[in-house]
Every structure is written in C-alpha cells, then in structure tokens.
XYZ file of C-alpha atoms in Angstrom:
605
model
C 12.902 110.638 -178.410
C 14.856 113.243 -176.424
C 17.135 113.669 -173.529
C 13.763 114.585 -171.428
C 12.600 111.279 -171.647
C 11.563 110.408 -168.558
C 13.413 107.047 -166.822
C 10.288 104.645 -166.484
C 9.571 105.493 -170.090
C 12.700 104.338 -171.457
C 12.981 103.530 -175.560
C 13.657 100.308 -176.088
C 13.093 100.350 -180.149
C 15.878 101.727 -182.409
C 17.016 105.005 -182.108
C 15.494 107.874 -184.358
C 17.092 108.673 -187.923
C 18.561 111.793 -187.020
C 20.427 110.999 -183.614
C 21.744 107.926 -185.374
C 23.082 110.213 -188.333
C 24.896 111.695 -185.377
C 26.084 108.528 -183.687
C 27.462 107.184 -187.498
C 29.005 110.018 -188.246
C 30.811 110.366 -184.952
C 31.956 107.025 -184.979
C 35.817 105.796 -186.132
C 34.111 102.764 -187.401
C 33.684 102.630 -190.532
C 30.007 102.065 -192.152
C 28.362 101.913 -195.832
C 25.180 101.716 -196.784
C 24.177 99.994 -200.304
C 20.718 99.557 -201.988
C 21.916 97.185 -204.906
C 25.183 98.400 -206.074
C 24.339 101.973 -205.602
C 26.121 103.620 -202.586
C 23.404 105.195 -200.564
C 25.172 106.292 -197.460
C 28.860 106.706 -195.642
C 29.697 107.873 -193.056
C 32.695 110.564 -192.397
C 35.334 107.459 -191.260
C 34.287 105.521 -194.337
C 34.648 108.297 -196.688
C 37.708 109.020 -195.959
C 38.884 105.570 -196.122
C 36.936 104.740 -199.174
C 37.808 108.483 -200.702
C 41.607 109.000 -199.997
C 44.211 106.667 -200.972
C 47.730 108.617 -200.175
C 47.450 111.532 -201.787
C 44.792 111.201 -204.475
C 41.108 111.263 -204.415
C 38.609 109.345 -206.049
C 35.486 110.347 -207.827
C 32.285 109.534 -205.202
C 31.062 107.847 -207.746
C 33.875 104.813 -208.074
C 32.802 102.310 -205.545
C 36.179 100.724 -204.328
C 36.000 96.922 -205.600
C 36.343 95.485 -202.256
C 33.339 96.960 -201.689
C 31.606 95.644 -204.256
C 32.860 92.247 -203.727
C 31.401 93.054 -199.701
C 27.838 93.006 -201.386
C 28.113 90.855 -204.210
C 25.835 87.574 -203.553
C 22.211 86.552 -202.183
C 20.785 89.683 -199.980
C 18.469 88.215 -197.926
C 16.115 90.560 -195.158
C 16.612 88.919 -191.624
C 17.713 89.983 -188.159
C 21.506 89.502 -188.112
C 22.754 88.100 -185.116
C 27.205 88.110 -186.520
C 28.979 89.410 -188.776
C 29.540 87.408 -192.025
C 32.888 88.547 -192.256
C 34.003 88.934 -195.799
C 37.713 89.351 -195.806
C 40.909 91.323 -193.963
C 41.383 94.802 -194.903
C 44.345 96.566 -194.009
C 44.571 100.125 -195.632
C 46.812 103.598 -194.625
C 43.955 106.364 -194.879
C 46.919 109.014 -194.114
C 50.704 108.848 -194.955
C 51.310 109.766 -191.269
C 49.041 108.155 -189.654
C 48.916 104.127 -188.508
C 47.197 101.556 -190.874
C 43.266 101.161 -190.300
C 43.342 97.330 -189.562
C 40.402 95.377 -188.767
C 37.845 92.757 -190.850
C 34.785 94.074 -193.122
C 31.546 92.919 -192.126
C 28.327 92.489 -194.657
C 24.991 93.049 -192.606
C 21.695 92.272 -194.449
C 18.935 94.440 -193.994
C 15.221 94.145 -195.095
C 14.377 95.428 -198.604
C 17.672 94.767 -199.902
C 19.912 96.810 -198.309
C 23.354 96.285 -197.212
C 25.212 97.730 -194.658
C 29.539 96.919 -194.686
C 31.372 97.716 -191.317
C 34.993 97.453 -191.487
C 35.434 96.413 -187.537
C 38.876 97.686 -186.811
C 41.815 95.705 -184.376
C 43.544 99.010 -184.491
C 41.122 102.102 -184.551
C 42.643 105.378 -186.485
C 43.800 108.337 -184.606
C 42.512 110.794 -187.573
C 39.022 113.326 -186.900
C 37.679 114.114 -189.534
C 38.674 113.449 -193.113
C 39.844 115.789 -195.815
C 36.881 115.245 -198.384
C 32.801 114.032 -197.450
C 30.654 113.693 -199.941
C 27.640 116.136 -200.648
C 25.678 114.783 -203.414
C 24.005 112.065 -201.759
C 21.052 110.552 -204.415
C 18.419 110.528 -201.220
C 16.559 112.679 -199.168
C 17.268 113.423 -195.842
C 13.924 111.765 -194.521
C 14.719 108.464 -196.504
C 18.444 108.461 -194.939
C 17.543 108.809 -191.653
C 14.632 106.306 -192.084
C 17.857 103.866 -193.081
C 19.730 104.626 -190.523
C 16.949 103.401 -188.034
C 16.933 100.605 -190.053
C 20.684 100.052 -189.686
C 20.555 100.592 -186.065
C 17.766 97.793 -185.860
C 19.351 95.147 -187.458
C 22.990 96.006 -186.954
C 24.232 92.423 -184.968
C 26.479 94.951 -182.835
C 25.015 96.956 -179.898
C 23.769 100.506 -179.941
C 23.017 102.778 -177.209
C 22.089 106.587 -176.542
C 22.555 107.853 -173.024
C 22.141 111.539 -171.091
C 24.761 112.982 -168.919
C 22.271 111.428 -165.879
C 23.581 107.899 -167.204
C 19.727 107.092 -168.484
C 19.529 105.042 -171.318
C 16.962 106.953 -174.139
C 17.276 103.952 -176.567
C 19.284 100.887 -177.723
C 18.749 98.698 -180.396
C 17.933 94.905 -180.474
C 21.411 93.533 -180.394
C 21.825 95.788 -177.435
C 18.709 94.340 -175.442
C 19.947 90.885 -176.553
C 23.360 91.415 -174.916
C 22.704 92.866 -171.632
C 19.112 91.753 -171.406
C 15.375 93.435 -171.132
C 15.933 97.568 -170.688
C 13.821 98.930 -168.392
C 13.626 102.693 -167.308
C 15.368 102.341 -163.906
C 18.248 101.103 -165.733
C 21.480 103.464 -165.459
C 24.449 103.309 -167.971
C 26.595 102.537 -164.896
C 24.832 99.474 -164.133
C 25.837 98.245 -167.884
C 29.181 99.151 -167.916
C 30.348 99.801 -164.511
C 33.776 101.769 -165.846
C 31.575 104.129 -166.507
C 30.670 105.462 -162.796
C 34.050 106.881 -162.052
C 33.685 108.867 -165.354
C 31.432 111.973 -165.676
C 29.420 111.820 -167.935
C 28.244 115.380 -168.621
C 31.822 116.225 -169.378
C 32.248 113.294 -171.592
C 29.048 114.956 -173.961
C 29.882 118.445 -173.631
C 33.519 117.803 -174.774
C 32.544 115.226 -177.324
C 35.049 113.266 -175.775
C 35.710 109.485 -177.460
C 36.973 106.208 -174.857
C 37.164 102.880 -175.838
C 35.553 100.413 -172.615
C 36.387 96.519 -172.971
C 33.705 94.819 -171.133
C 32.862 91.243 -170.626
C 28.750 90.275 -170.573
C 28.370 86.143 -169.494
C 30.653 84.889 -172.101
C 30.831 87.475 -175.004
C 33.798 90.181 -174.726
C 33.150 93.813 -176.172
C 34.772 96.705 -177.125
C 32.355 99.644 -176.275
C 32.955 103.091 -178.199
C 31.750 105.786 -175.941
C 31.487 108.881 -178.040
C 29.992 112.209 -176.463
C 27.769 114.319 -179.267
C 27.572 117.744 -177.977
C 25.051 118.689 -180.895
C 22.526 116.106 -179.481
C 23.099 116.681 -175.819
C 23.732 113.043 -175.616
C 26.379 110.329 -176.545
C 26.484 107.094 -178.130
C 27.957 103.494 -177.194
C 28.804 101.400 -180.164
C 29.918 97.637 -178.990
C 31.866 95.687 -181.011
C 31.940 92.057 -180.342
C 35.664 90.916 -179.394
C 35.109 87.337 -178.199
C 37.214 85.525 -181.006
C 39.485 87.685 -180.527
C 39.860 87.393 -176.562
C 39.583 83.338 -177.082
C 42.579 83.494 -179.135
C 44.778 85.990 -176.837
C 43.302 83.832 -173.613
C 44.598 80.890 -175.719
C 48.091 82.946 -177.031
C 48.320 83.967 -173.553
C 48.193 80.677 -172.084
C 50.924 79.335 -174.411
C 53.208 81.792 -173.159
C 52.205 81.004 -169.729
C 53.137 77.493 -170.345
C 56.609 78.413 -172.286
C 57.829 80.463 -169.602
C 57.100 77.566 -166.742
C 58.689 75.475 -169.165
C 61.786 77.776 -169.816
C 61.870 78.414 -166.396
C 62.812 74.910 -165.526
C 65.200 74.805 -168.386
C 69.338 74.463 -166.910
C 70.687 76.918 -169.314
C 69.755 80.054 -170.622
C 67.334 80.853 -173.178
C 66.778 84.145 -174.698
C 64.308 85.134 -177.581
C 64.638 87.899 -180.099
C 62.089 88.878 -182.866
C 62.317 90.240 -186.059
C 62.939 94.031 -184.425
C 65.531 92.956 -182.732
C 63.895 93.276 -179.430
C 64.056 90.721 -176.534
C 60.476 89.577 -175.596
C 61.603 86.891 -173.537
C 64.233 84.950 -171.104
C 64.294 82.459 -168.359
C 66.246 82.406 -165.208
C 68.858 80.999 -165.415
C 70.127 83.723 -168.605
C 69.389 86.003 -165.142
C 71.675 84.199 -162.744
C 74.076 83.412 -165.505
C 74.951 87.086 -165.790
C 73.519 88.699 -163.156
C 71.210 90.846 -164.376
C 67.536 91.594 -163.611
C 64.731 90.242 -166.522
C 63.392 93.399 -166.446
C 66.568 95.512 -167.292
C 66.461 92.689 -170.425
C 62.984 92.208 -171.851
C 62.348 94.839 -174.548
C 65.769 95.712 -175.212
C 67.894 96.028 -177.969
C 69.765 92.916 -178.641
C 72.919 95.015 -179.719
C 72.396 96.998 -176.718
C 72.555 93.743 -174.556
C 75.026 91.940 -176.439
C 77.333 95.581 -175.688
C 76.868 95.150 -172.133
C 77.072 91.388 -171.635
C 79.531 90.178 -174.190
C 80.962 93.160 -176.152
C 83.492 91.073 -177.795
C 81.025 89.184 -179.635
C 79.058 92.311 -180.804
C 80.583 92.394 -184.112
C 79.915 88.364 -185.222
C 75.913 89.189 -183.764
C 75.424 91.748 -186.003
C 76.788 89.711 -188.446
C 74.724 86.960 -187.590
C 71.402 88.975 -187.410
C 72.060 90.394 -190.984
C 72.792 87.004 -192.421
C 69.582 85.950 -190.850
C 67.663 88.798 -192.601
C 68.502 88.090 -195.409
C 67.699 84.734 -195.409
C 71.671 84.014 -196.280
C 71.761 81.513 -192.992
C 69.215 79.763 -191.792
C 71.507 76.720 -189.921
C 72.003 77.179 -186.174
C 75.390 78.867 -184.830
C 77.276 77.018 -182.372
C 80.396 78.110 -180.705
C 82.369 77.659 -177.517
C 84.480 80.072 -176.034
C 85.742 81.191 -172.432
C 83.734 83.586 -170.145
C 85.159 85.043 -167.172
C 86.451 82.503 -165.281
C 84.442 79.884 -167.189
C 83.644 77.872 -170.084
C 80.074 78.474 -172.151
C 78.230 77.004 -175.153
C 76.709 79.572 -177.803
C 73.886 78.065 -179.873
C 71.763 80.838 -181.884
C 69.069 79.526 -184.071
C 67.253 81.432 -186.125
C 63.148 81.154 -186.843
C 62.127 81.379 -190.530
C 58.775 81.036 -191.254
C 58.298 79.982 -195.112
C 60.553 83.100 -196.583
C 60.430 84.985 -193.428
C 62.524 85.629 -190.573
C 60.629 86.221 -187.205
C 63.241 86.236 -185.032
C 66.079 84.139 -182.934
C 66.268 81.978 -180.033
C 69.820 81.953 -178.417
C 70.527 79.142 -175.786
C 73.276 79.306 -173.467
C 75.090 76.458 -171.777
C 77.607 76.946 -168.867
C 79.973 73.996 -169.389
C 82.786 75.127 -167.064
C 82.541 71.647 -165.570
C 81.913 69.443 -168.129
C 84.961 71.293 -169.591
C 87.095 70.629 -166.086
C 85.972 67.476 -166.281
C 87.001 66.352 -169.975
C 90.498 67.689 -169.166
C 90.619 65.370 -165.951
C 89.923 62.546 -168.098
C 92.403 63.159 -170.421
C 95.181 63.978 -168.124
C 93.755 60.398 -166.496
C 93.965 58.976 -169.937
C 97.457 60.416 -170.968
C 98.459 58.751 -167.480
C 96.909 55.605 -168.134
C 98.800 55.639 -171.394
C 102.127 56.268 -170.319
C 102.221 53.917 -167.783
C 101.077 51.104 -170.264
C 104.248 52.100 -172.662
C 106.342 52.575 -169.627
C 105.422 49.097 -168.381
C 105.191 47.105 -171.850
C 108.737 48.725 -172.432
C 110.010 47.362 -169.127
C 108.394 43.457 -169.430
C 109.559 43.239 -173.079
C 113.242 43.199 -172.584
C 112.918 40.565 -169.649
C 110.482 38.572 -171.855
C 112.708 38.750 -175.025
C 115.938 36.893 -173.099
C 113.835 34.907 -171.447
C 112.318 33.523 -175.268
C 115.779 33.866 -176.580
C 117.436 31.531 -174.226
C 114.348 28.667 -174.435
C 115.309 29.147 -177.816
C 118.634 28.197 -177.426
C 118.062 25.886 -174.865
C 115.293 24.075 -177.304
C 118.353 23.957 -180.668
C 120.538 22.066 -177.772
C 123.639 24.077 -178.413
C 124.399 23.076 -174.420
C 124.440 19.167 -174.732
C 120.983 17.295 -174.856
C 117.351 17.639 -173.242
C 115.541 14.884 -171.844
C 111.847 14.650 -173.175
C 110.573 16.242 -169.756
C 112.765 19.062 -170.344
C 112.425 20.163 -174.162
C 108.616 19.533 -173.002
C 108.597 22.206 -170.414
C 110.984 24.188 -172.118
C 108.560 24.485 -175.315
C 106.108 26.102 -172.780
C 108.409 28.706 -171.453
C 108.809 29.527 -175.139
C 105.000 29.663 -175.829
C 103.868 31.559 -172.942
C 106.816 33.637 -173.198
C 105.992 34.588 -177.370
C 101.987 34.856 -176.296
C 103.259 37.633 -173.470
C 105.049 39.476 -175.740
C 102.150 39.535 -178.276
C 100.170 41.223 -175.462
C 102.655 43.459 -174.653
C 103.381 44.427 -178.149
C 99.428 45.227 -178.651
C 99.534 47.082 -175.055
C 102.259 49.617 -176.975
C 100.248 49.675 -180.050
C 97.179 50.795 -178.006
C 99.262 53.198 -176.080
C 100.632 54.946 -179.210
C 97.071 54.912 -180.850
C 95.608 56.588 -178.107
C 98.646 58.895 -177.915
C 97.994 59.410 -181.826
C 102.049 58.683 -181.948
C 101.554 55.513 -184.576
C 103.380 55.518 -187.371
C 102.595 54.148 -190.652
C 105.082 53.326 -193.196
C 103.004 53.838 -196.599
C 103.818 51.987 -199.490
C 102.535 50.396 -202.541
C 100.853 47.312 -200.445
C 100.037 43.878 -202.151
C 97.710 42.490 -200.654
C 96.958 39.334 -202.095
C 100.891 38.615 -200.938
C 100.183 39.806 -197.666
C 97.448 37.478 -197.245
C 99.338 34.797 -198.589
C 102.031 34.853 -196.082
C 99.294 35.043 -193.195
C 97.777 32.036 -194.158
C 100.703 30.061 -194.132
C 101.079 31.584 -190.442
C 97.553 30.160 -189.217
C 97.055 26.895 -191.641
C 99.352 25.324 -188.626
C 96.465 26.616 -185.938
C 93.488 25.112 -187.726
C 91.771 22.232 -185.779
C 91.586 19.036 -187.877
C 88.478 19.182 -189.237
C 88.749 23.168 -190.666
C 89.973 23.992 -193.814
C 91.450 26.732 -195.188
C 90.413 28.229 -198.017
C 91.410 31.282 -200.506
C 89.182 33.014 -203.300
C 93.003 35.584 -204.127
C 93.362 37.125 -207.739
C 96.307 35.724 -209.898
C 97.178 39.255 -210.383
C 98.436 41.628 -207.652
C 96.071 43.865 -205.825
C 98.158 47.105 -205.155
C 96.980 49.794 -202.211
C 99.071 52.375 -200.651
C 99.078 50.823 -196.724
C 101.503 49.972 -194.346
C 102.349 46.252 -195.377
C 103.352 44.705 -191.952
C 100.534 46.578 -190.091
C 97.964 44.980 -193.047
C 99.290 41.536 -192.094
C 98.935 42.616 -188.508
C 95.244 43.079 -189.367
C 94.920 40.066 -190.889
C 96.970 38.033 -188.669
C 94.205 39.449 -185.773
C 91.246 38.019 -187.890
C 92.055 34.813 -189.527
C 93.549 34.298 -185.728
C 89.919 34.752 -184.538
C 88.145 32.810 -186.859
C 90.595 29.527 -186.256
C 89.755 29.814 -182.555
C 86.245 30.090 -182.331
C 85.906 27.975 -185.650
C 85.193 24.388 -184.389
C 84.186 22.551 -187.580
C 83.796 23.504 -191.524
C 86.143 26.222 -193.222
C 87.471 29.698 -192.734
C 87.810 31.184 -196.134
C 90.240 34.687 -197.014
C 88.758 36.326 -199.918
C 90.249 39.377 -202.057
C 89.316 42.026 -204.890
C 90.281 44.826 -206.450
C 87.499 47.999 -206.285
C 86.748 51.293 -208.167
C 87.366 52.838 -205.045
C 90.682 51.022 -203.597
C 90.425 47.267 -202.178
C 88.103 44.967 -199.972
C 89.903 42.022 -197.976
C 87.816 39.674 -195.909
C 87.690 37.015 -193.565
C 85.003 34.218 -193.695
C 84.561 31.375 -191.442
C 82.063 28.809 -190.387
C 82.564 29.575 -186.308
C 80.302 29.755 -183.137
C 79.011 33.123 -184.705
C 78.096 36.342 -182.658
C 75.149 37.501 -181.281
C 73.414 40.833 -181.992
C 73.540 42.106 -178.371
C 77.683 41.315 -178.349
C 78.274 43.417 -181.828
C 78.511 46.840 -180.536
C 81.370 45.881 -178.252
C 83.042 43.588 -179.882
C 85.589 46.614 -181.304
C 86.066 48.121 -178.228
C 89.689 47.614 -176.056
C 89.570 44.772 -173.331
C 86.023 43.410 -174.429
C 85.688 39.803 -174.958
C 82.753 38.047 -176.395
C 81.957 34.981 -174.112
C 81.633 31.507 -176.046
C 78.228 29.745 -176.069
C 77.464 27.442 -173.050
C 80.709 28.287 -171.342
C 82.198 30.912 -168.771
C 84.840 30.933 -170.390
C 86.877 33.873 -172.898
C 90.080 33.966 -174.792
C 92.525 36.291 -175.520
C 92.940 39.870 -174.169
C 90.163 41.611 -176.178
C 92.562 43.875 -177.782
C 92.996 42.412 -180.995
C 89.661 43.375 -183.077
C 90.094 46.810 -181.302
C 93.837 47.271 -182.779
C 92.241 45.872 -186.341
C 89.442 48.844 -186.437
C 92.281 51.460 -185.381
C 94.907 50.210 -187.735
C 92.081 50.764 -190.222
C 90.721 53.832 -189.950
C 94.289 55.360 -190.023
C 94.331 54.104 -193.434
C 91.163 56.088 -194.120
C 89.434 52.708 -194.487
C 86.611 50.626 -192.908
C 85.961 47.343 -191.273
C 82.625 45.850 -191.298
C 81.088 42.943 -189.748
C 78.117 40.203 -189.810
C 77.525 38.152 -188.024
C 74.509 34.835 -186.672
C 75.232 32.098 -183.645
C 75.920 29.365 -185.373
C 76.096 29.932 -188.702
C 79.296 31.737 -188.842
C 80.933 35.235 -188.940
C 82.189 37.808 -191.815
C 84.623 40.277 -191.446
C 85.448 42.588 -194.503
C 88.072 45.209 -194.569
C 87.542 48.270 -196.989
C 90.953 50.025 -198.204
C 90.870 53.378 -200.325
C 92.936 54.035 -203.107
C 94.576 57.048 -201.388
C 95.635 56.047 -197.733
C-alpha cells in the first residue's frame, strides 16, 4: 500500500512490514520483539535504552533482566485488547538528559512471540541513540513480516496518513477505537487538532507532536511522527485513561481543598519538598496584602524575605531540621506583627522517612490578645477591690467580736439570759463574717499569686489532731468521729497552719452535709511524700455537680431542698492551697452513700 491509494479504497488491515519498520523506528516509544528468549527485533529508542547505561555499553547479546522477567511466563497467541503491565521502569538513557519514565507492557502475539513496550509518562528528548545494532539473526523479509504482525495485534492504535489527511491503513486496535474506516474518512475527522496543522509540512520535516485526545470514554496520547523517507507519517496512540481518571480524581481533591481552605479564618500556606509554594487561601492574601499569584510557585525564603524578614533565619532553620528528619513536631510561636498580634504554627509532612513538604497556618489574634488583657486588667480590678474591701470590714468586724467577747466574760456587771443570748449571736455571726472575709483575702492574694507559704517540716498527723478537736463540737448527735492516724509522726515540708486550713475546710464539709453515720480522717506516710483524707457517710455528690464543685462561689445544692450553705469558697481555697504545695486533691464521690476527699503531699513542696 502506497500514498496513491486512492480514498474509497482505503486499507483497513495492518500496515505493510516495511512502512511499519519506519513507523517503529521513528517512534520515542520504546519496542522489543522476542521469539522465546532470543531478541529478534528493537527498535532505535529501545536500543539505546536497553544498550547504554551512563557511559558504558553492553554487548547486543546481554538481554537486560528486566527484560527477561517482561517475557518470562505462559505466551499465549490472542488479540490483545491492554497492556498486561509488568512493572515501573524508570531509567536515565543519557547523563544530560531527563529520566525515561513510563510502565513496560508484555503483548502476546501468535506463534510465540512477544512484543515489550515501555509506555512512557515522560517521553525522552534524545534522536537517535549512540549505538543500533547490526547483526540482527533474521532476514529482512521475516522482520518486516513481524512487524505486521506487531502492528496487528499491538492493543494500542496505529495509523499511516498522506499529507491530504487520508488514512492508507490502521490496525485493529485503531478501527476498534474510533470505529469502522472507510475511504472518505480524513485524519482531521479523527483527531480534529489536526486541521489547523499542515500536514505536508509535518512529513516533509519529519516533524514529531504529541495530540491528547479523548474517544467516548478512553483518553489517548497520539504520537504524530512525519517520515519523510515514506512520504507519509505515522500516529501511534497510547491509551491514557488510568491515568486521566486519577488526575480527574487528583484534580478534584484539590478542587475540594482549596473551597475548603478558602473558607478557612486564618491563613494557610503549603510548601513542598523544593521549597516551592503550590498553594494558599485567602485570607494568607488579605492578611498581608499580597496577590496569590505573586505567591504560588515561589521560593519560600524568597517570601519569608519579603513578608517577615525577621523570621528568615529560624525558617531556614526550621526547613533544614525538617530535612533531615531532626523535627518532625509542629512549631508554634506567637509574636507581634505590625500593629498586631499573630499565631505561627508550621507543621511539617513526613511520609514514612520522607519529608514532602510543610503546611504553615497563620492566626491573627490581635483581638483575642486585646481581649485577654481586658480581662485581666478586669480581673486585677476585681481583685483589688476584694482586698481593699475585706481589709476595710475586718477591722470593724474584729471590735465588734472583741467587745461581744467582753461583754459575754461580764467584766461590766451581769447579763440577763435574753442578753448573753443575743449577745452569743453577735459573736457568731460576727466570727462566721470574718471567716468569709479572711477567705475573700486568701482568694484575692491567690489570684494575685501574692500568697505566701511558710515551709516547714509539717506533721501532719498533729495537724489533724488539733482539727478534729475543732469540729468533734460541730458533729450532729448521731455522727461520729473517727481517726485511722499513725502513732508515729508523718513529716512533709508544708505550711502547717495553711494544712490545717485545708483540713479545717473539709472535715467542716463533711460535718454539715453528714446527717447520720461517721466522718472518718485517715493518714499515711508514701514513697512519694504523704496522703491525708477525709471520709464521711454524707448526702454524697452527684456526677453532674463534680466538675464545679472546686471552682470559687459554686455551691452544690442539697437533695430535695433549695437550699445551699456556705459561700462556695472553701473547697476552691483547699485545691489552691494545694497545688502551691506541688500536691493534689482528689475526690469521689455517690448520692447517698457518702463522699471521699484525699489530699496528696510530695516530699519536696
């Protein structure tokens, strides 16, 4: 068949042996032929892939192993409609050229034969090679018979075509892709690209393009390669599909990050492993008023520079400990920008032992900041004005107890019962005022961090002691009080009137809400420093009223009454106290059943 072939005589079987050898050998792609194990055919692109590895050649005779291992197996004739593919192959035919990346392919043809196509995801930039081999073991008759034969059942499709855009022949997998051929057929109506093109210059020239092209739901990549020799040129397709599913699919996932980033209230930037930006959201824009496209694709030194040159130095720091795989935690850091406050987090992404890249999120907390400071300037207020005030009731409150006092000894002639009655209640509500006020200046110096703790070698079994004697008078009637306390003295460093404070607060507690049964101190000495506790048979407290029930000026509400007691400072001084003696308190508690309060001391205060 020949470029004079008229168009209503179109040939729809394989192309001849000898235009093929043309079409193989001017193709990038590339092709081996095998009978067995024996090496029948390559073309130019495969020999010098198979043939030059850097610098040194190998004998034609030393079939490369993953060759071998292409055709090993059950050969098998049939009419291939895929590739089996048989393995990634990623190989450097030049030292200055790009890597030859793509998948090898094992075709099957009839009488054993088997063709390997390495179908490439990055095609080489390279003409012809250095070295092609000339002793091939068959004749030229036999070769191009096989290259018919490879044309036939090659699953990609094949095509010859004039500079008038007719179509002289195309193999099966070609008719099977764009349909039945017929002679009024014109290249153009294939692959439409192909109109603005001429074609005659395309032959003439020899000139190679690269068309993708989409037929019902298949991609391709066509090779359009003019061979001036032949008058004609060749299309090789290569189908793409998998690959187009997965960069629909890639693409889509991007699509959906950057809608999601988009909505995102703080800026997001992402880095990869060149140190390139390849993506950021809006708000990074706004943030620093800069267009996305003077950021995407540029150096993240460069932009750090121009943005933030201050930080420059602890990036590139960051970046190399990244690298190297010495840091792989987040960095988070706060720090003042313009006339503003932000929030630095840089985390990097390590896949297994390698580092892809960063993601760096910015947060502009300029008023969260503002408003942190207004609630501690509130809070400092609110502090002084409790110490101010607590100062200025107790020394009213303390003559007022000390002359019911008086009064009550009758150093000023006798009392009537009426009066020593009413007098005894001045003195109470008097002492229970000054308790609050003295926990209201406690609070205020906590909060203030100004309390001070007098350390000492503590006993704590005395301390208790001395407490109990303080509450035994408080018990209702049917309570007892009861004491599991060493013989021996259990020594911490603590403050010792602040630990009876502590105490004083709990076994205080458990005799008011403690109605019937015992309450129960208990003391030991630990590896680790002392525990003290406070046991009682009381109303109990529910689960929902536990997470509050340390908290200033929360009171848990009694069972089947309206009714609280007490100022619900008291547990809330005991957890303070505390925890500025390094320590603990823990609590369990069930309605009904009773409560448990256990105070954990270190050695070292």
């Amino acid at each position: 068949m020949n470029a004079e072939t008229p168009d209503n005589a179109m040939q729809t079987a394989s192309p001849d042996g000898s235009a093929l050898l043309g079409l193989l050998n001017s193709l990038n792609l590339p092709i081996w032929i095998f009978s067995g194990q024996q090496l029948v055919f390559s073309n130019k692109t495969a020999q010098a892939i198979a043939l030059v590895v850097g610098h040194d050649l190998i004998e034609p005779a030393e079939v490369p192993a993953y060759l071998l291992r292409a055709i090993a197996g059950q050969r098998q004739a049939k009419r291939c409609t895929s590739a089996e593919e048989i393995g990634y192959y990623e190989h450097r035919p030049y030292a200055d050229t790009p890597p030859l990346v793509g998948t090898l392919a094992r075709h099957d043809l009839p009488g054993g034969q088997v063709t390997v196509t390495l179908q490439p995801s990055v095609y080489p930039e390279h003409e012809a090679p250095p070295y092609l081999r000339e002793d091939e073991p068959v004749s030229k008759d036999e070769r191009e018979r096989q290259m018919a034969l490879f044309a036939e059942y090659n699953p990609n499709p094949i095509l010859r075509f004039d500079s008038r855009g007719t179509i002289l022949s195309a193999n099966s997998s070609a008719i099977q892709a764009f349909g039945e051929l017929s002679g009024r057929v014109k290249l153009g109506d294939l692959l439409p690209q192909l109109n603005k093109l001429n074609l005659s210059q395309i032959i003439s020239a020899g000139e190679r393009l690269v068309i993708e092209h989409r037929i019902g739901l298949r991609y391709f990549d066509f090779l359009v390669r003019g061979v001036p020799e032949l008058s004609a040129g060749h299309i090789y397709g290569t189908d793409i599909s998998k690959r187009k599913i997965a960069e629909e699919a890639a693409q889509a996932e991007c699509d959906k990050l950057s809608t999601m980033l988009s909505d995102i209230e703080e800026g997001v930037l992402l880095v990869n492993s060149d140190n390139s930006v390849i993506e950021t959201n809006a708000f990074f824009c706004r943030f620093f008023a800069i267009d996305r496209g003077a950021i995407i694709g540029k150096d993240v030194f460069q932009l750090t520079a121009q943005l933030a040159p201050k930080m420059l130095p602890r990036v590139r720091q960051l970046i190399d400990d990244f690298t190297q795989l010495k840091r792989t935690e987040p960095y988070v850091i706060q720090r003042q920008y313009r006339d503003g406050e932000v929030l630095l987090r840089v985390n990097p992404i390590v896949l297994g032992d390698r580092y892809l890249g960063l993601v760096a999120n910015i947060l502009d907390v300029t008023e969260l900041v503002a408003a942190r400071k207004l609630a501690e300037s509130a809070n400092q207020s609110k502090t002084q004005f409790l110490a101010n005030m607590s100062h200025e009731l107790r020394t009213p409150l303390t003559i007022i107890n000390g002359f019911s006092e008086v009064l009550l000894e009758k150093s000023f002639g006798p009392l009537t019962e009426q009066q020593e009655h009413y007098l005894k209640q001045i003195q109470s509500s008097g002492q229970h005022l000054l308790a609050i006020i003295s926990d209201l200046l406690d609070l205020a110096r906590i909060e203030s961090g100004r309390l001070e703790l007098d350390i000492k070698d503590c006993d704590l079994g005395l301390a208790c002691r001395e407490v109990m004697l303080m509450i035994e008078p408080r018990l209702r009637a049917n309570v007892t009080l009861t004491q599991d306390l060493p013989a021996e003295p259990v020594i911490v460093p603590a403050d010792y009137l602040r630990m009876k404070q502590v105490l004083l607060n709990l076994l205080s507690n458990a005799a008011k809400f403690t109605y019937e049964g015992h309450v129960n101190v208990w003391l030991r000495q630990t590896a680790d420093g002392a525990e003290v506790g406070v046991d009682d048979t009381g109303i109990g407290i529910g689960p929902e009223d536990l997470d509050r029930l340390f908290k200033p000026f929360e009171q848990v509400q009694e069972k089947n009454t309206s009714s609280t007691q007490g100022t619900g400072l008291g547990l809330a001084l005991c957890r303070e106290i505390v925890y500025a003696h390094k320590g603990r308190i823990e609590v369990s508690s069930t309605v009904d059943v009773g409560s448990s309060f256990r105070v954990i001391l270190p050695k070292a205060g």
